[in-house]
mmCIF file of C-alpha atoms in Angstrom:
data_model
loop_
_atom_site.group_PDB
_atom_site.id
_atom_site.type_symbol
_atom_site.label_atom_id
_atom_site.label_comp_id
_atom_site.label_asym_id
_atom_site.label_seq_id
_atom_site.Cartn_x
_atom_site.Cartn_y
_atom_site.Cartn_z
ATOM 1 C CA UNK A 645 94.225 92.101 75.117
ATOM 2 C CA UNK A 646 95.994 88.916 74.162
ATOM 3 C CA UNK A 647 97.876 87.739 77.667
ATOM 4 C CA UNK A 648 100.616 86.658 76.572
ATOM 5 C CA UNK A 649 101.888 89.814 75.053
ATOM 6 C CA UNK A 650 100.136 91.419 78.210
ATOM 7 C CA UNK A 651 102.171 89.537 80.310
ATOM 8 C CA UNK A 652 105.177 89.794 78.454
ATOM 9 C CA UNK A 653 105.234 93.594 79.006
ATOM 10 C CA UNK A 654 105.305 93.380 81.980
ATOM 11 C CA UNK A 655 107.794 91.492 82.736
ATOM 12 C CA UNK A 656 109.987 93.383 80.326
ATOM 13 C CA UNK A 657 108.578 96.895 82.403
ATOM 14 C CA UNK A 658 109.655 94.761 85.682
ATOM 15 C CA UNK A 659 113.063 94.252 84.519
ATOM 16 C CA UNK A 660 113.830 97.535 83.607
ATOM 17 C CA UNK A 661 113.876 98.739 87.249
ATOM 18 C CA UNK A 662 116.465 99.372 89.020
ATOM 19 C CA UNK A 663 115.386 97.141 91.655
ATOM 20 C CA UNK A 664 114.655 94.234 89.230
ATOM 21 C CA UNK A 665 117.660 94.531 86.843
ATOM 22 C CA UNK A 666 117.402 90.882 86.016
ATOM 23 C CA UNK A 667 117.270 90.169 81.950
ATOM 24 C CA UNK A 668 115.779 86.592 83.050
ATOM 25 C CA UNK A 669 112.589 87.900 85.603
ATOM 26 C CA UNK A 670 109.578 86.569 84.978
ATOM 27 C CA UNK A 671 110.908 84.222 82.422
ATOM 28 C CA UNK A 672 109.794 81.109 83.800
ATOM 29 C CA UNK A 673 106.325 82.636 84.120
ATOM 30 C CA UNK A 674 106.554 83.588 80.405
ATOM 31 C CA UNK A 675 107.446 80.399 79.158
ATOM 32 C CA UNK A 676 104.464 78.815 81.412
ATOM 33 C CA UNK A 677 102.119 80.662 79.562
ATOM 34 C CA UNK A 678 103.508 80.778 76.212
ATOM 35 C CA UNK A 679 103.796 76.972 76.457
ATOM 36 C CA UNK A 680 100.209 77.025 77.002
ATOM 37 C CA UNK A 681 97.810 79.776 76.975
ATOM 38 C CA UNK A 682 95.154 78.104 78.710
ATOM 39 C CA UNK A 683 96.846 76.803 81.896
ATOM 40 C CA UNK A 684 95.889 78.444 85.161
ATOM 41 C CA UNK A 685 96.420 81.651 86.031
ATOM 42 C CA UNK A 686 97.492 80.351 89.754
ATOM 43 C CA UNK A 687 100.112 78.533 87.610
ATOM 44 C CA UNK A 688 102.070 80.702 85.449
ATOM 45 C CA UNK A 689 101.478 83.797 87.686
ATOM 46 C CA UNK A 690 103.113 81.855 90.740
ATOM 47 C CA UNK A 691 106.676 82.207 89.638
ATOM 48 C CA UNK A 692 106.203 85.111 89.565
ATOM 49 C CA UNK A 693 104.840 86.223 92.560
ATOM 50 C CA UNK A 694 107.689 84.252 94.060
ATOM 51 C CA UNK A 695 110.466 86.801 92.296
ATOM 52 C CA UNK A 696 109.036 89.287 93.913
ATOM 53 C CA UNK A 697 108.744 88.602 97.313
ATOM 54 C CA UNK A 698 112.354 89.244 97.550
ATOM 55 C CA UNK A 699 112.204 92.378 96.298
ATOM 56 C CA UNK A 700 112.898 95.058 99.127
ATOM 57 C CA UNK A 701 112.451 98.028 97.763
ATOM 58 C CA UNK A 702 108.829 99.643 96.762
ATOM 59 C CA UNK A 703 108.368 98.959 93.404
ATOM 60 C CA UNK A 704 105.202 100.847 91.429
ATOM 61 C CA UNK A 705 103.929 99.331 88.327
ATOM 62 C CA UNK A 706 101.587 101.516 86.757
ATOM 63 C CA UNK A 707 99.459 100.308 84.182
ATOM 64 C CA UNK A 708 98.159 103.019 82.051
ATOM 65 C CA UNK A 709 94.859 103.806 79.735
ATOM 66 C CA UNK A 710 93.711 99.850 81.937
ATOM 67 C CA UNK A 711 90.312 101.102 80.267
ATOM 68 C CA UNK A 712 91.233 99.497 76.830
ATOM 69 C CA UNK A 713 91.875 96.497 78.300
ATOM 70 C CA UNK A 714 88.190 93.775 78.019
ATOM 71 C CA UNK A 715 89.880 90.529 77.720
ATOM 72 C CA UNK A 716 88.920 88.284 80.815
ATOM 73 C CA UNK A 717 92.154 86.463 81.237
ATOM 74 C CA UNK A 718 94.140 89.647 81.181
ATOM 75 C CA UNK A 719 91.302 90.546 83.965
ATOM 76 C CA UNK A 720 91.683 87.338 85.743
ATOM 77 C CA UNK A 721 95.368 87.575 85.841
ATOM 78 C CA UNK A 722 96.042 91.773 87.306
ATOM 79 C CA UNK A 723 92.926 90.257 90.084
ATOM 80 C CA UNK A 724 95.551 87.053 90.956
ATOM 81 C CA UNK A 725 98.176 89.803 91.277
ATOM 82 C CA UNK A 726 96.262 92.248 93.453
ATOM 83 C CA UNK A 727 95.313 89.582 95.472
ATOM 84 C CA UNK A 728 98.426 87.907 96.331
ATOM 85 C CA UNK A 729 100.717 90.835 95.631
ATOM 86 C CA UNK A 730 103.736 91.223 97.473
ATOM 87 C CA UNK A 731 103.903 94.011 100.025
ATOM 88 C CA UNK A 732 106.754 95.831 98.281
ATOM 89 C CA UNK A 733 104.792 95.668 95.376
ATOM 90 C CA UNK A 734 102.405 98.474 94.327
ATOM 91 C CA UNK A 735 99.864 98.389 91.725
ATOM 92 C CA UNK A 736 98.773 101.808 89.964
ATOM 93 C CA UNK A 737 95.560 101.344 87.100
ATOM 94 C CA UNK A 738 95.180 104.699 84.923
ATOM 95 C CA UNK A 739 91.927 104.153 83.657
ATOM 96 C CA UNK A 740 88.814 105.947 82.384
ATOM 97 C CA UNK A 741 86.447 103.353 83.415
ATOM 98 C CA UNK A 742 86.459 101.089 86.739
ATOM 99 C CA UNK A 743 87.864 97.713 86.258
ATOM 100 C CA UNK A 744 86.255 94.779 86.837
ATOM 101 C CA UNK A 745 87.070 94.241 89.977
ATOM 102 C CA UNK A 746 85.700 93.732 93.701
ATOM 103 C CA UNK A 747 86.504 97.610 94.145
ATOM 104 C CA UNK A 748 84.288 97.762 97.483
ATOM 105 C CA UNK A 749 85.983 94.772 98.985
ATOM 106 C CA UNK A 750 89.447 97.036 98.707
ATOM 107 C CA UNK A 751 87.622 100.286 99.886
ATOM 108 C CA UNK A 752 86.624 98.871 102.712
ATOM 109 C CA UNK A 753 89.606 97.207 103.929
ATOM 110 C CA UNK A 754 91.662 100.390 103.161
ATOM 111 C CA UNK A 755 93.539 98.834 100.425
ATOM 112 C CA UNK A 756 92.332 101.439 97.278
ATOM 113 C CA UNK A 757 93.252 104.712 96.618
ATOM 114 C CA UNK A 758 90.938 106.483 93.995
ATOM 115 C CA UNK A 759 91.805 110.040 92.353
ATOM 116 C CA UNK A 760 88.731 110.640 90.303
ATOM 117 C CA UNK A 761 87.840 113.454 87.509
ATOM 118 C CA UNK A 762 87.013 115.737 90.719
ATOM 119 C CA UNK A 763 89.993 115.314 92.163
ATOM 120 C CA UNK A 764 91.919 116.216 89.252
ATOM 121 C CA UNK A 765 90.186 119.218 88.361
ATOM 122 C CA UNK A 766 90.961 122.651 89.706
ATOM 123 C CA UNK A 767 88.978 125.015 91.921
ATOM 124 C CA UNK A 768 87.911 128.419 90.924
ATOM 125 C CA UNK A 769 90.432 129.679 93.571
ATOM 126 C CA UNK A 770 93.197 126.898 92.125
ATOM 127 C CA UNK A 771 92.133 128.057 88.247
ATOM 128 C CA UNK A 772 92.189 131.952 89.416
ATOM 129 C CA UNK A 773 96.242 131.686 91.075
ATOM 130 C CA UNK A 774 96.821 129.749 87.750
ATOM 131 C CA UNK A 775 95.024 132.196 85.018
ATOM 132 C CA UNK A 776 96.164 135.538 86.860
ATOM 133 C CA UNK A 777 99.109 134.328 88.586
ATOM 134 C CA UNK A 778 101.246 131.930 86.402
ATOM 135 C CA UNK A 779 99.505 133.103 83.170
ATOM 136 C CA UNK A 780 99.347 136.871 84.118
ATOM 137 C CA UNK A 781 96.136 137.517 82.254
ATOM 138 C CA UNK A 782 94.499 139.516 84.908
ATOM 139 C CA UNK A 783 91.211 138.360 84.143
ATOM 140 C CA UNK A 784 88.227 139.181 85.712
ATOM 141 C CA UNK A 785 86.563 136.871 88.244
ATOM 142 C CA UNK A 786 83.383 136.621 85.791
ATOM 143 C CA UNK A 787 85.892 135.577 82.846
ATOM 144 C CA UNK A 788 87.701 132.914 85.334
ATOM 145 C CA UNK A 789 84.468 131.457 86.168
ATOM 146 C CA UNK A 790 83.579 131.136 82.689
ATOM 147 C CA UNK A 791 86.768 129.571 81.200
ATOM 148 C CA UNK A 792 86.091 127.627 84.495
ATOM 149 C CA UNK A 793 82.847 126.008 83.293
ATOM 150 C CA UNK A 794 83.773 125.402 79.590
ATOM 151 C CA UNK A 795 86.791 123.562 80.634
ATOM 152 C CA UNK A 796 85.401 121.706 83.761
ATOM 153 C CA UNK A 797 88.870 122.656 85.859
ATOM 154 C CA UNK A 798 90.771 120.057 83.889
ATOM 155 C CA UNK A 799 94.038 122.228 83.464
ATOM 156 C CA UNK A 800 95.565 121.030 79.644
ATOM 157 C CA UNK A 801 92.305 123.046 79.447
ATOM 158 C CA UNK A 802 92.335 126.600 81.066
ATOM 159 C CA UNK A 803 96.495 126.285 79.653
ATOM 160 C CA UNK A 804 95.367 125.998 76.171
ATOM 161 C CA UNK A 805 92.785 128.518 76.665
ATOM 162 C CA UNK A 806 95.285 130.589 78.434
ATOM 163 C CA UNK A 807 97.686 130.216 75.556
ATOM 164 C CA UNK A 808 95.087 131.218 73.304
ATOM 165 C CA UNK A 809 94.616 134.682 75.484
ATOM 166 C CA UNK A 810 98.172 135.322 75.369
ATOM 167 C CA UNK A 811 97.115 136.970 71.779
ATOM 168 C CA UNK A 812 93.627 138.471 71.969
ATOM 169 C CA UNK A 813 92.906 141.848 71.920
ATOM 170 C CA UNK A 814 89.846 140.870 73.302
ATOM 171 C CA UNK A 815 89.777 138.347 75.875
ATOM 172 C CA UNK A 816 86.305 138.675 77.382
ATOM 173 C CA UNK A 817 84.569 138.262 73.493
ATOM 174 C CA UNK A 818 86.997 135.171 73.616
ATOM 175 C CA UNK A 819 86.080 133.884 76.911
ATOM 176 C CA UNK A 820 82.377 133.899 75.936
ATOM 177 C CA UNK A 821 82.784 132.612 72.343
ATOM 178 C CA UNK A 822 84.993 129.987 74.021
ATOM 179 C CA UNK A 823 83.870 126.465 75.096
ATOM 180 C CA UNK A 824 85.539 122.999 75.091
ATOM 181 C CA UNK A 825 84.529 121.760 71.434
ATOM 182 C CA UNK A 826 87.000 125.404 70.503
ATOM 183 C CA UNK A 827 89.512 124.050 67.817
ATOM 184 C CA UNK A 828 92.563 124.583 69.836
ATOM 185 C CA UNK A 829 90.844 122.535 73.044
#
């Protein structure tokens, strides 16, 4: 949350790449806004900008757990990048919650991708090929559908309660004794 330190990180992620293998990238952005915190995004955000429009490779930054993230300038600043980023350039935001951003204005002009919690989880066929298959609990469809519900499809979920099978006698008392607050889950 403070932007300098944001900022900073990223530019030190940036020149770890193999495509930006420069010690000095994004320095003279840095030094912009370490100078001075409260000069203009436009400013200090410019230089860089300009470093990367030579780039000609793809290049994906991904900016994980975004969700913690509630200072405005931080805000401000990844919004001056989306909307000026370089073509080469692509933006990934892990997040639990949806940024403040125009997210509509990028739907519609077929410039978002979403993967949300549906997307992620798995079907009752997916968890079935997965329980049965990979697991090789032969479980019933009934006990599939219930390991189903108490872990909502997310997988870490039906593994750990998989793993947990592995070593009961009884797996169908387990299955319906199981649910997601289950000290293993």
């Amino acid at each position: 949350n403070n932007p300098a330190r944001f900022w900073e990180y990223i530019f030190a992620a940036l020149r770890k790449t193999a495509i930006l293998p420069d010690a000095f990238f994004g320095q003279t952005s840095l030094q912009i806004l370490t100078a001075d915190q409260s000069v203009s995004i436009e400013t200090f955000l410019t230089p860089l900008l300009e470093e990367l429009v030579g780039i000609s490779d793809p290049l994906v930054l991904v900016l994980d757990d975004y969700h913690v993230i509630s200072n405005q300038r931080v805000h401000e600043g990844v919004m001056f990048l989306l909307t000026h980023q370089p073509g080469k350039l692509i933006l990934v935001l892990s997040t639990r919650a949806d940024p403040p951003f125009p997210l509509s204005r990028y739907r519609a002009r077929g410039q978002l991708t979403e993967l949300r919690a549906a997307d992620l989880r798995f079907t009752n066929d997916e968890a079935t090929a997965f329980l049965n298959c990979v697991m090789h609990l032969n479980l019933s469809s009934l006990d599939i559908t219930a390991l189903d519900a108490c872990t909502e499809g997310w997988a870490v979920g039906l593994q750990l309660a998989a793993l947990s099978l592995q070593t009961q006698a009884d797996r169908s008392a387990f299955i319906r004794a199981f649910s997601g607050s289950h000290r293993h889950i």
